[in-house]
Short mmCIF file of C-alpha atoms in Angstrom, two decimals:
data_model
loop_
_atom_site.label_atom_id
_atom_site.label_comp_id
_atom_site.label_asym_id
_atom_site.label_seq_id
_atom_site.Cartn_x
_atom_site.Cartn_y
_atom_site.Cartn_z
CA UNK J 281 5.34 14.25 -26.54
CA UNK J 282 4.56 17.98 -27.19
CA UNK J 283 3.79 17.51 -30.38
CA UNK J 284 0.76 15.62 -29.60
CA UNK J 285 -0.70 19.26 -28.53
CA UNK J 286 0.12 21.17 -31.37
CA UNK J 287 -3.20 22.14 -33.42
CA UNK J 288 -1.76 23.08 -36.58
CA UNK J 289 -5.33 24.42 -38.42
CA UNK J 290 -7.33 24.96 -35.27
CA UNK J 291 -7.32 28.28 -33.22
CA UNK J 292 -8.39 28.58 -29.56
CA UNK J 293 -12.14 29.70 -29.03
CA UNK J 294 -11.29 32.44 -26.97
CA UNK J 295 -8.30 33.87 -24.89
CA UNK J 296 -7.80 31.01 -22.26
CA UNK J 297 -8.08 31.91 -18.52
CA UNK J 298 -7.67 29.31 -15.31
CA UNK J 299 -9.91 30.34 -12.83
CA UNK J 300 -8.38 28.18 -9.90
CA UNK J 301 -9.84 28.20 -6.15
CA UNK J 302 -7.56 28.59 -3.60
CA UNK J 303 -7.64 24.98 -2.63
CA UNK J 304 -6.73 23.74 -6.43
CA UNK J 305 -4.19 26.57 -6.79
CA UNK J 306 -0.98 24.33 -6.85
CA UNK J 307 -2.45 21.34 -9.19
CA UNK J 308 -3.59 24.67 -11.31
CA UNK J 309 0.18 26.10 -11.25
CA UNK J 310 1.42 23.09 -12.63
CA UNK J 311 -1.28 22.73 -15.24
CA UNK J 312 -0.40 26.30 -16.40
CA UNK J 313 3.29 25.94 -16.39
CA UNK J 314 2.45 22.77 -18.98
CA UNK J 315 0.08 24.92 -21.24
CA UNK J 316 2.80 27.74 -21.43
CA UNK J 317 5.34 25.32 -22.69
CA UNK J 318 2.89 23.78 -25.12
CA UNK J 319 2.18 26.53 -26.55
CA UNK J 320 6.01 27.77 -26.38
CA UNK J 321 6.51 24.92 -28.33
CA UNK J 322 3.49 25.74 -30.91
CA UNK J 323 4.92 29.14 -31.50
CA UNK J 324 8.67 28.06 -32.53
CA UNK J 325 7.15 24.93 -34.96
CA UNK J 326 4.44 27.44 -36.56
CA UNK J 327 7.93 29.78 -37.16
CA UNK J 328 10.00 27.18 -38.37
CA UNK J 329 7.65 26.26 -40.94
CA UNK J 330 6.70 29.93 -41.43
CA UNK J 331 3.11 29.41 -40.78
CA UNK J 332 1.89 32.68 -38.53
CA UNK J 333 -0.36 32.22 -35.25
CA UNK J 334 -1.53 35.99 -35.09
CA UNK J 335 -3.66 35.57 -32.05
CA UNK J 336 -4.36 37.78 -29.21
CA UNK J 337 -2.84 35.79 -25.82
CA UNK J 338 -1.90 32.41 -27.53
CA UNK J 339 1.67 33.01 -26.10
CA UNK J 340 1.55 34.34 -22.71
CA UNK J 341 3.60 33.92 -19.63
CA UNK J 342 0.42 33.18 -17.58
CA UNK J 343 -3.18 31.58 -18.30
CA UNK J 344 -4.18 32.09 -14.34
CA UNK J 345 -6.90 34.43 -13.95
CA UNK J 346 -6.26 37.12 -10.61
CA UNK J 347 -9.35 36.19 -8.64
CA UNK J 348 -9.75 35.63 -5.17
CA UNK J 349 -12.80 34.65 -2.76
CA UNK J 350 -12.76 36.25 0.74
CA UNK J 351 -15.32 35.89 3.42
CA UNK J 352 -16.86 38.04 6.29
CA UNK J 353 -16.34 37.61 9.35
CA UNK J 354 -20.22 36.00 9.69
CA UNK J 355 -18.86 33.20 7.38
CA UNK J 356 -20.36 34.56 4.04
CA UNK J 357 -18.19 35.18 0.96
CA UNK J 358 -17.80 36.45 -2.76
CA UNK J 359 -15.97 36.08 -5.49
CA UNK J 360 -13.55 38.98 -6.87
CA UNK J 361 -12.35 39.52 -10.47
CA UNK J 362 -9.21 41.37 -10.71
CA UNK J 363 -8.72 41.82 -14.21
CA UNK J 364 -11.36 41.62 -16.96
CA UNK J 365 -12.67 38.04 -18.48
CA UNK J 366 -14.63 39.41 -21.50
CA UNK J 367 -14.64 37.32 -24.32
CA UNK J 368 -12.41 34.27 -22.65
CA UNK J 369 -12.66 30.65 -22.01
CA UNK J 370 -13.18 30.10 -18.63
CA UNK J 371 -11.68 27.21 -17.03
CA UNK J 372 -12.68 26.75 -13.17
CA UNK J 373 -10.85 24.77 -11.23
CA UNK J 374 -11.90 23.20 -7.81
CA UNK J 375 -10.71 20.90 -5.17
CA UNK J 376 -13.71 20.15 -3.17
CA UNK J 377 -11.75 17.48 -0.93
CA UNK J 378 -8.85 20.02 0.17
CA UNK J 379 -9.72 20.45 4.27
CA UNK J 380 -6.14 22.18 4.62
CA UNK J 381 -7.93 25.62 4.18
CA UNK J 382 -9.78 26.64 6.90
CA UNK J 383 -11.91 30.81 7.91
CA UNK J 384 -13.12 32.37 10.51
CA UNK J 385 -16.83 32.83 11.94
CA UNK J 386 -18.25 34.62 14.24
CA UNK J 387 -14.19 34.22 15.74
CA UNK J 388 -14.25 30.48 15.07
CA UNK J 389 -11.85 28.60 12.77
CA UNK J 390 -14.07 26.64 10.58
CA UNK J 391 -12.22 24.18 7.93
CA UNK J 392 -13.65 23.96 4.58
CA UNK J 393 -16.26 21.71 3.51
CA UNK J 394 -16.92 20.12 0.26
CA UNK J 395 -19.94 22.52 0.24
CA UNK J 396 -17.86 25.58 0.81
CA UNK J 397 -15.51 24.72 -1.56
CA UNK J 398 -18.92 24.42 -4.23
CA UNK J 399 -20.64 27.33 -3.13
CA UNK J 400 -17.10 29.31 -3.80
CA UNK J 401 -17.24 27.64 -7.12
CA UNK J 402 -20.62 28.98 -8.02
CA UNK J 403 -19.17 32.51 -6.73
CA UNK J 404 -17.05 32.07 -9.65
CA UNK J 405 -19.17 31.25 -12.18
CA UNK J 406 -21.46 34.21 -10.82
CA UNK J 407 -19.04 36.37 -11.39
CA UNK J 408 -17.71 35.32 -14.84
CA UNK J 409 -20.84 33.71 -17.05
CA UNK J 410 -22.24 37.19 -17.84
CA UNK J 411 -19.10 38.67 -19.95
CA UNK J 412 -17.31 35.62 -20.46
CA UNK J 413 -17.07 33.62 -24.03
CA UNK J 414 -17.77 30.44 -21.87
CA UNK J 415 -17.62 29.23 -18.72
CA UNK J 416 -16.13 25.10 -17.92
CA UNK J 417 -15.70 23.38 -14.90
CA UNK J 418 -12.36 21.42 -13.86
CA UNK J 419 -13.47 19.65 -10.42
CA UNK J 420 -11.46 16.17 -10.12
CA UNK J 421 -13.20 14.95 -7.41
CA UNK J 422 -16.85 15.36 -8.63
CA UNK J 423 -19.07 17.19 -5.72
CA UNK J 424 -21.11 14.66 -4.04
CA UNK J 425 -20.28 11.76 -6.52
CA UNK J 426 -20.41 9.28 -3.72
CA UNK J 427 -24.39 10.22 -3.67
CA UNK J 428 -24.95 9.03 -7.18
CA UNK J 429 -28.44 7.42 -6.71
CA UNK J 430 -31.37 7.23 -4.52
CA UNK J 431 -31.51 3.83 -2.24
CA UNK J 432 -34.53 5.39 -0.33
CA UNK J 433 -35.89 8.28 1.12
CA UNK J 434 -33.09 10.45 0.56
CA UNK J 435 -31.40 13.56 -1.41
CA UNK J 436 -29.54 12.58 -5.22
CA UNK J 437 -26.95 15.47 -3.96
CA UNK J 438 -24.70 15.00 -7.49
CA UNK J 439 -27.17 15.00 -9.71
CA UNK J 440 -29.09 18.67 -8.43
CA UNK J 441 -25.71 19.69 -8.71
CA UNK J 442 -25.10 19.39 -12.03
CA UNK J 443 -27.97 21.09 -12.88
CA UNK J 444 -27.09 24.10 -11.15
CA UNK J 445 -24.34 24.06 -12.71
CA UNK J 446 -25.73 24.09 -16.44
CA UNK J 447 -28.40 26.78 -15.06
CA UNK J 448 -25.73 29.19 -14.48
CA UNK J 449 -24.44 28.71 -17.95
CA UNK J 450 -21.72 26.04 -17.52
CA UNK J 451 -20.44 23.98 -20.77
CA UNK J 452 -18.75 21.50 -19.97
CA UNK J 453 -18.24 19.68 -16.65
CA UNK J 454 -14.71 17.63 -16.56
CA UNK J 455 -13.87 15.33 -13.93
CA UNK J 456 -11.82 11.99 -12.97
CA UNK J 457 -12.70 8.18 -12.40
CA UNK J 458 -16.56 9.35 -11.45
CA UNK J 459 -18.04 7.31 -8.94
CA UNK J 460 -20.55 6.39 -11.31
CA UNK J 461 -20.43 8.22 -14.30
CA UNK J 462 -24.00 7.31 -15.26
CA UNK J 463 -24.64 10.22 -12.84
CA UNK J 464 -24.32 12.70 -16.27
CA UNK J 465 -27.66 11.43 -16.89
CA UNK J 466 -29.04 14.04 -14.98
CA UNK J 467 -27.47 16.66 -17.85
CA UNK J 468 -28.02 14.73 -21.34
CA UNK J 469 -27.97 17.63 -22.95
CA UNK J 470 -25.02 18.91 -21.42
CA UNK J 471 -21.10 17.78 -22.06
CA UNK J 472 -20.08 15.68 -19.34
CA UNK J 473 -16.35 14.32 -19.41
CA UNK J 474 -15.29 11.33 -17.53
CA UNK J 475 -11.47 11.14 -17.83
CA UNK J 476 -9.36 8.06 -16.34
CA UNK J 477 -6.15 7.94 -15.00
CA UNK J 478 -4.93 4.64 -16.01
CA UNK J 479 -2.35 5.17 -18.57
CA UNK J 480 -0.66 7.41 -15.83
CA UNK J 481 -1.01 4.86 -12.84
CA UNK J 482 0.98 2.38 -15.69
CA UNK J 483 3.63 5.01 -15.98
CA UNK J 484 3.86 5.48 -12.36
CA UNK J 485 3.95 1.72 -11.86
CA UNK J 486 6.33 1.24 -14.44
CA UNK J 487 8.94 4.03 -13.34
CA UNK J 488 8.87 2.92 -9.79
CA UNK J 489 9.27 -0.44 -10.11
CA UNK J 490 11.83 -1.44 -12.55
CA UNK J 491 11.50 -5.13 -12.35
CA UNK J 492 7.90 -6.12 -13.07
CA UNK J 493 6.98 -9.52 -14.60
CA UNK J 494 4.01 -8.42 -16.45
CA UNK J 495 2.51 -12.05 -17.69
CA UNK J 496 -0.05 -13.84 -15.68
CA UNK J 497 2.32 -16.32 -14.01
CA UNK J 498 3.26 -12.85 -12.36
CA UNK J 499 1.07 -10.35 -12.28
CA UNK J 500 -2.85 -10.34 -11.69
CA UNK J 501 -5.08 -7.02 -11.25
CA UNK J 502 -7.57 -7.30 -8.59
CA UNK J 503 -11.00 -5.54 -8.10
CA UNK J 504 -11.47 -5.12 -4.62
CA UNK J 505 -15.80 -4.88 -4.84
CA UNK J 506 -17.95 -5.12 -7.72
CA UNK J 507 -18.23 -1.44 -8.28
CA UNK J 508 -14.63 -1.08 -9.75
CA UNK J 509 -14.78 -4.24 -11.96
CA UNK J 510 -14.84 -1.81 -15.08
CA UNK J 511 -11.79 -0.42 -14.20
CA UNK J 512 -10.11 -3.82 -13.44
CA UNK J 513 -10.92 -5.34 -16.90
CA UNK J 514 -9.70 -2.57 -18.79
CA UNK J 515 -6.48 -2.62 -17.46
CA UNK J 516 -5.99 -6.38 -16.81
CA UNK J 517 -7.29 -6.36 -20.54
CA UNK J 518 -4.40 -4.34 -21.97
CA UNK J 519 -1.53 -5.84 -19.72
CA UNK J 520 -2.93 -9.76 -20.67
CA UNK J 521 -3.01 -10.72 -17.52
CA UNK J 522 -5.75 -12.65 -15.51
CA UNK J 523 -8.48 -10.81 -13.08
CA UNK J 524 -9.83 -11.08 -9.77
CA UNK J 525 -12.44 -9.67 -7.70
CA UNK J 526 -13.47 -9.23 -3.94
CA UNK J 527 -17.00 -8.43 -3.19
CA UNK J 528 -18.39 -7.47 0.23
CA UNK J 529 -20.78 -9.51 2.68
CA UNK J 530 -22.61 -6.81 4.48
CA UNK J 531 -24.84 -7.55 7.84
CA UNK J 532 -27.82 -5.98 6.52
CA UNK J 533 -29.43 -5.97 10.05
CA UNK J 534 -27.65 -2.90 11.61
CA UNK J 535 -25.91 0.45 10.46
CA UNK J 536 -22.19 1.61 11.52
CA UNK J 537 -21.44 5.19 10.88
CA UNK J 538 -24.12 5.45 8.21
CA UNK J 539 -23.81 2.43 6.48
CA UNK J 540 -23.71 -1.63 6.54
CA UNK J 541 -20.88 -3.26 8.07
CA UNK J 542 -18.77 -5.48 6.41
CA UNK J 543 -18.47 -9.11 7.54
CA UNK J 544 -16.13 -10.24 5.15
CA UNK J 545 -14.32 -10.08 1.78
CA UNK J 546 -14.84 -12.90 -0.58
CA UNK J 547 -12.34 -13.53 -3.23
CA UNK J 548 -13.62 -14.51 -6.83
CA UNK J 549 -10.63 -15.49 -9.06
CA UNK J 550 -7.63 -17.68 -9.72
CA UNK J 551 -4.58 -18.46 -7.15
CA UNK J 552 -2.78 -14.82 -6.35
CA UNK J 553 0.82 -17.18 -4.99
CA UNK J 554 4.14 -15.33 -5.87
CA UNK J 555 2.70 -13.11 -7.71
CA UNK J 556 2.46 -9.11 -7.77
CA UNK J 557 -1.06 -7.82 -7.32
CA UNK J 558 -2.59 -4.56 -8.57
CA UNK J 559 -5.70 -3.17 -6.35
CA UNK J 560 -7.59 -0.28 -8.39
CA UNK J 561 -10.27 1.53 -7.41
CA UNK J 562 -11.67 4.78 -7.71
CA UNK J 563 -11.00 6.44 -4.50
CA UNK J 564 -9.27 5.26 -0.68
CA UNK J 565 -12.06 6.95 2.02
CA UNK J 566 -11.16 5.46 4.83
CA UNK J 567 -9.31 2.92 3.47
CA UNK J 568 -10.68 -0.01 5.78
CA UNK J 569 -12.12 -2.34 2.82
CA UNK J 570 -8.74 -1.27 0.95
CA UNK J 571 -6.77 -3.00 4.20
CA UNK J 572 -8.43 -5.37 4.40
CA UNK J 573 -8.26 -6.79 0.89
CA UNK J 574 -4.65 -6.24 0.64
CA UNK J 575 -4.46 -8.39 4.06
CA UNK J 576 -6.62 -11.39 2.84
CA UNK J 577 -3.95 -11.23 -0.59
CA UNK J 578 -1.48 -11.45 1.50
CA UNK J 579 -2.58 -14.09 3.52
CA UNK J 580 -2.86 -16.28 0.08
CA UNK J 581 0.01 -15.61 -0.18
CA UNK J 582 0.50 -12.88 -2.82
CA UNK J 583 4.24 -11.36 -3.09
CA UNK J 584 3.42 -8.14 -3.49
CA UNK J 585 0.26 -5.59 -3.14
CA UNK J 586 0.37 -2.74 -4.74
CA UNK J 587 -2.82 -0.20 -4.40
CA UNK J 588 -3.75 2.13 -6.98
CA UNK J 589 -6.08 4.68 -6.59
CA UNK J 590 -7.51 7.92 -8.30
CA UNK J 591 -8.26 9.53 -5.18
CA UNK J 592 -6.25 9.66 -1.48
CA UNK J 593 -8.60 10.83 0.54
CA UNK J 594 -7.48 8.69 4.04
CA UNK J 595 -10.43 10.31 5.96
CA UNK J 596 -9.08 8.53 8.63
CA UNK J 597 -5.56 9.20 9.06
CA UNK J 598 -2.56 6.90 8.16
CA UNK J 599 -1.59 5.09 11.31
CA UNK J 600 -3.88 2.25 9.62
CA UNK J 601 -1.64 2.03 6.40
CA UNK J 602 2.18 2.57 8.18
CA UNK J 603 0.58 -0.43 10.19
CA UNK J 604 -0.25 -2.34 7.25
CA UNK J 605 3.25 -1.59 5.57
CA UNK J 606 5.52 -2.17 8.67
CA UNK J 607 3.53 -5.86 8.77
CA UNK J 608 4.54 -6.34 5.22
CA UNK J 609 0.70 -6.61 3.80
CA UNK J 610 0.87 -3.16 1.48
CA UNK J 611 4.08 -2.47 -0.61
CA UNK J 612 3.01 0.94 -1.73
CA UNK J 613 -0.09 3.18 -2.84
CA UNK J 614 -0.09 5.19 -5.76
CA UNK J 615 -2.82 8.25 -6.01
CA UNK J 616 -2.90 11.15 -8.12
CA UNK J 617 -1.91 14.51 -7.20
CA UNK J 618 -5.70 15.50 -8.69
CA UNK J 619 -7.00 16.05 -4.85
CA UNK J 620 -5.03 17.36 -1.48
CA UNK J 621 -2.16 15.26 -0.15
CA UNK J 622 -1.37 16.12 3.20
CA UNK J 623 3.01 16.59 4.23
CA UNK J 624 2.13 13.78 5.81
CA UNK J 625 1.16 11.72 3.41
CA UNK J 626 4.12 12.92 0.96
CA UNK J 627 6.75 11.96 3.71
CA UNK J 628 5.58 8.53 4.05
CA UNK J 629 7.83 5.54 2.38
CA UNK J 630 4.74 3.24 1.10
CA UNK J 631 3.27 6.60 -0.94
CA UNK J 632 4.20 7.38 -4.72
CA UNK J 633 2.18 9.80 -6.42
CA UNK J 634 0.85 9.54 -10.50
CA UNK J 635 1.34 13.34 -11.60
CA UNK J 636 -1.50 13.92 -13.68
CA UNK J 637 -0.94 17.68 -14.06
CA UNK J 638 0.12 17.43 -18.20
CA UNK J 639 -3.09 15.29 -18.84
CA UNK J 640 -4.91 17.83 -17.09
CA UNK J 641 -3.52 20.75 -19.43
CA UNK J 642 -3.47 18.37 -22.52
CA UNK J 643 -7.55 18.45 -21.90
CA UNK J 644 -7.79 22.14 -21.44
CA UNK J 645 -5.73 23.00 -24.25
CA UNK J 646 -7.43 20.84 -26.61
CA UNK J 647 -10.78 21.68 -25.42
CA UNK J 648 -9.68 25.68 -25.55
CA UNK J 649 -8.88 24.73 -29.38
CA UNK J 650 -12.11 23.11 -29.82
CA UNK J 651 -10.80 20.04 -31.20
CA UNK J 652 -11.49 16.29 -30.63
CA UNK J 653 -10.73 14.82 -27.38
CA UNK J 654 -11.26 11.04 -28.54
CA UNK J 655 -7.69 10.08 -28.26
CA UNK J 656 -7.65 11.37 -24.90
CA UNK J 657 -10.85 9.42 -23.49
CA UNK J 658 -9.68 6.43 -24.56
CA UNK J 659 -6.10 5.79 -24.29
CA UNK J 660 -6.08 2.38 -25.13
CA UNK J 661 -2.93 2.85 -28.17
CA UNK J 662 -0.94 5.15 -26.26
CA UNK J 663 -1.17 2.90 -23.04
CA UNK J 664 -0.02 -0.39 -25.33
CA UNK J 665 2.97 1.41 -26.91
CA UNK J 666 4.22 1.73 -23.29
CA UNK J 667 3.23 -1.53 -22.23
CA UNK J 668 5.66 -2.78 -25.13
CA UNK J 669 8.23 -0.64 -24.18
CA UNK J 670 8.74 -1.86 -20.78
CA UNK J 671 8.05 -5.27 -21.88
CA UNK J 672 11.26 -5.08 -24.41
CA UNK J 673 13.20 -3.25 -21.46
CA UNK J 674 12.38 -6.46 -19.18
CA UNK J 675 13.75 -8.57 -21.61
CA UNK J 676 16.73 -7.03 -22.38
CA UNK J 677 17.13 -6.67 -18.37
CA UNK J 678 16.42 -10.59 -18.57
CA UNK J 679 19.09 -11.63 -21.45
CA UNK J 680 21.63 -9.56 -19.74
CA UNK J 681 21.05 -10.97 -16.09
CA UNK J 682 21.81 -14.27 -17.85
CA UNK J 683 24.62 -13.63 -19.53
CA UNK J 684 26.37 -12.48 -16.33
#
């Protein structure tokens, strides 16, 4: 696996720091601890085959930059460098979900917002565009994504930010599973990567459940609206199985809680009996439209539902889902660890978590080398190598269940 990160003719651009916020700073840990033993490993191939690397803080113990963001007591803050950031690569990394963290103002405890968590993000940048070789942003969970277009009279929050983040000299802007990544329209001129998480849900899926029947008498992937269609078809795609989709019927008459309420779930698609079904989407908010689509599956009688989501948000606590799982209409949710879980949430039985934290330094590294991140984008080969290999794993698992 490692030595799909070694760059054997390209050098980094610069000395690479990781500029994480407080709320990203154990996703950012993990990221670093990866980089270290890439390049570990870069070091001892480059000697074996007595090539030389002579390059100022390739091999280093640490890539985390000593920063830190405190406020006043009035609720106003700044960033604070505590070592120099001349001439590096930059890599900023924000959680603009994590609510854990919380200040005081004027003697009240405030917990942070998505828009504190930005505007200590741009503190960063402030601080480090003018001496730095460049300046990227790692935010997972792109700010404001869920306002990706204008319905009526009303703000296009994710887009203005994006600009300001290009006016203060940003390069690149990474995040996952985008809302709707035709949002980077806003910055054509800008790079704007959209990574997905699939081939790690697969691995997830794969290592926690050992006996899978992945053909379509089995299995079935299910969209549960029309927005995450794309991301159902490309994975239904590469497992060959068959597809279905939910869309909503919204009472267009009144508003709940700023938005249409849903009537009901309509199911496009072939029978779901006895067999396992995938939910993916993008993100669980609340999770009510999740429940509910798992519970009308259930009631046609699918035999298991498994959801599978970038982002865990569960705005709304988890009594809903231990509910859901105690009545035998969820079998477990996989998110990545790309946003805040709560102890909570780690504790519970249904939960399993896709560790994305080696993807995430497999990207920096390879951007920091300024080298082609195709393979990465799309990984379409990678994914059907280990589609094959749990395939031949069932089988074997098959032929020796019936020779016993």
């Amino acid at each position: 696996m490692s030595s799909n990160y070694l760059f054997k003719d390209s050098l980094p651009l610069a000395p690479l720091k990781l500029a994480a916020l407080e709320g990203c700073k154990d996703l950012a840990s993990l990221v670093n601890d990866h980089i270290v033993h890439f390049r570990r490993h870069d070091m001892e191939e480059l000697k074996r085959r007595k090539a030389d690397l002579n390059y100022r803080g390739y091999d280093v113990d640490s890539y985390l930059l000593n920063m830190r963001c405190p406020r006043f007591g009035s609720g106003e803050a700044k960033a604070v460098l505590e070592e120099s950031v001349r001439g590096t690569d930059i890599f900023a990394m924000a959680d603009i979900t994590n609510h854990s963290l919380t200040y005081r103002m004027f003697g009240h405890t405030n917990h942070m917002s998505p828009d504190d968590h930005f505007q200590d993000l741009k503190r960063v940048i402030g601080a480090t565009a003018a001496t730095a070789h460049r300046v990227n942003v790692i935010m997972p969970f792109l700010y404001e994504s869920r306002q990706h277009k204008k319905s009526h009279r009303e703000s296009l929050d994710c887009a203005m930010a994006l600009e300001e983040l290009v006016a203060m000299g940003v390069k690149t802007i990474v995040t996952f599973d985008a809302h709707d990544p035709r949002v980077q329209n806003a910055i054509p001129l800008h790079c704007f990567d959209n990574f997905m998480p699939t081939y790690q849900f697969v691995k997830t899926l794969f290592s926690h459940y050992k006996d899978l029947m992945i053909d379509k008498e089995h299995f079935m992937v299910i969209s549960p609206d029309e927005g995450a269609m794309n991301r159902a078809v490309y994975l239904a795609n590469n497992l060959s199985v068959d597809m279905g989709m939910f869309y909503k019927r919204r009472d267009y008459s009144r508003i709940e809680n700023g938005r249409n309420p849903i009537v009901a779930h309509e199911f496009l698609g072939s029978s779901v009996e006895d067999k396992t079904v995938l939910i993916i989407d993008d993100m669980i908010s609340s999770g009510e439209s999740m429940l509910d689509t798992a519970k009308e599956l259930k009631d046609r009688k699918a035999k298991q539902v498994i959801i599978c989501c970038t982002f865990g948000l569960f705005t709304s606590g988890l009594d809903q889902f231990d509910e859901f799982y105690e009545k035998g209409y969820i079998d477990s949710v996989i998110t990545t660890n790309l946003t805040y879980r709560t102890p909570e949430l780690l504790s519970r039985p249904w939960y399993v978590e896709a560790d994305m934290s080696k993807f995430l330094a497999a990207i920096i590294n390879s951007l920091n080398h300024d080298v082609s991140i195709e393979r990465t984008l799309s990984p379409t080969e990678k994914l059907q190598k280990l589609i094959q290999s749990y395939r031949s794993s069932e089988k074997k698992l098959k032929d020796w269940e019936e020779e016993m």
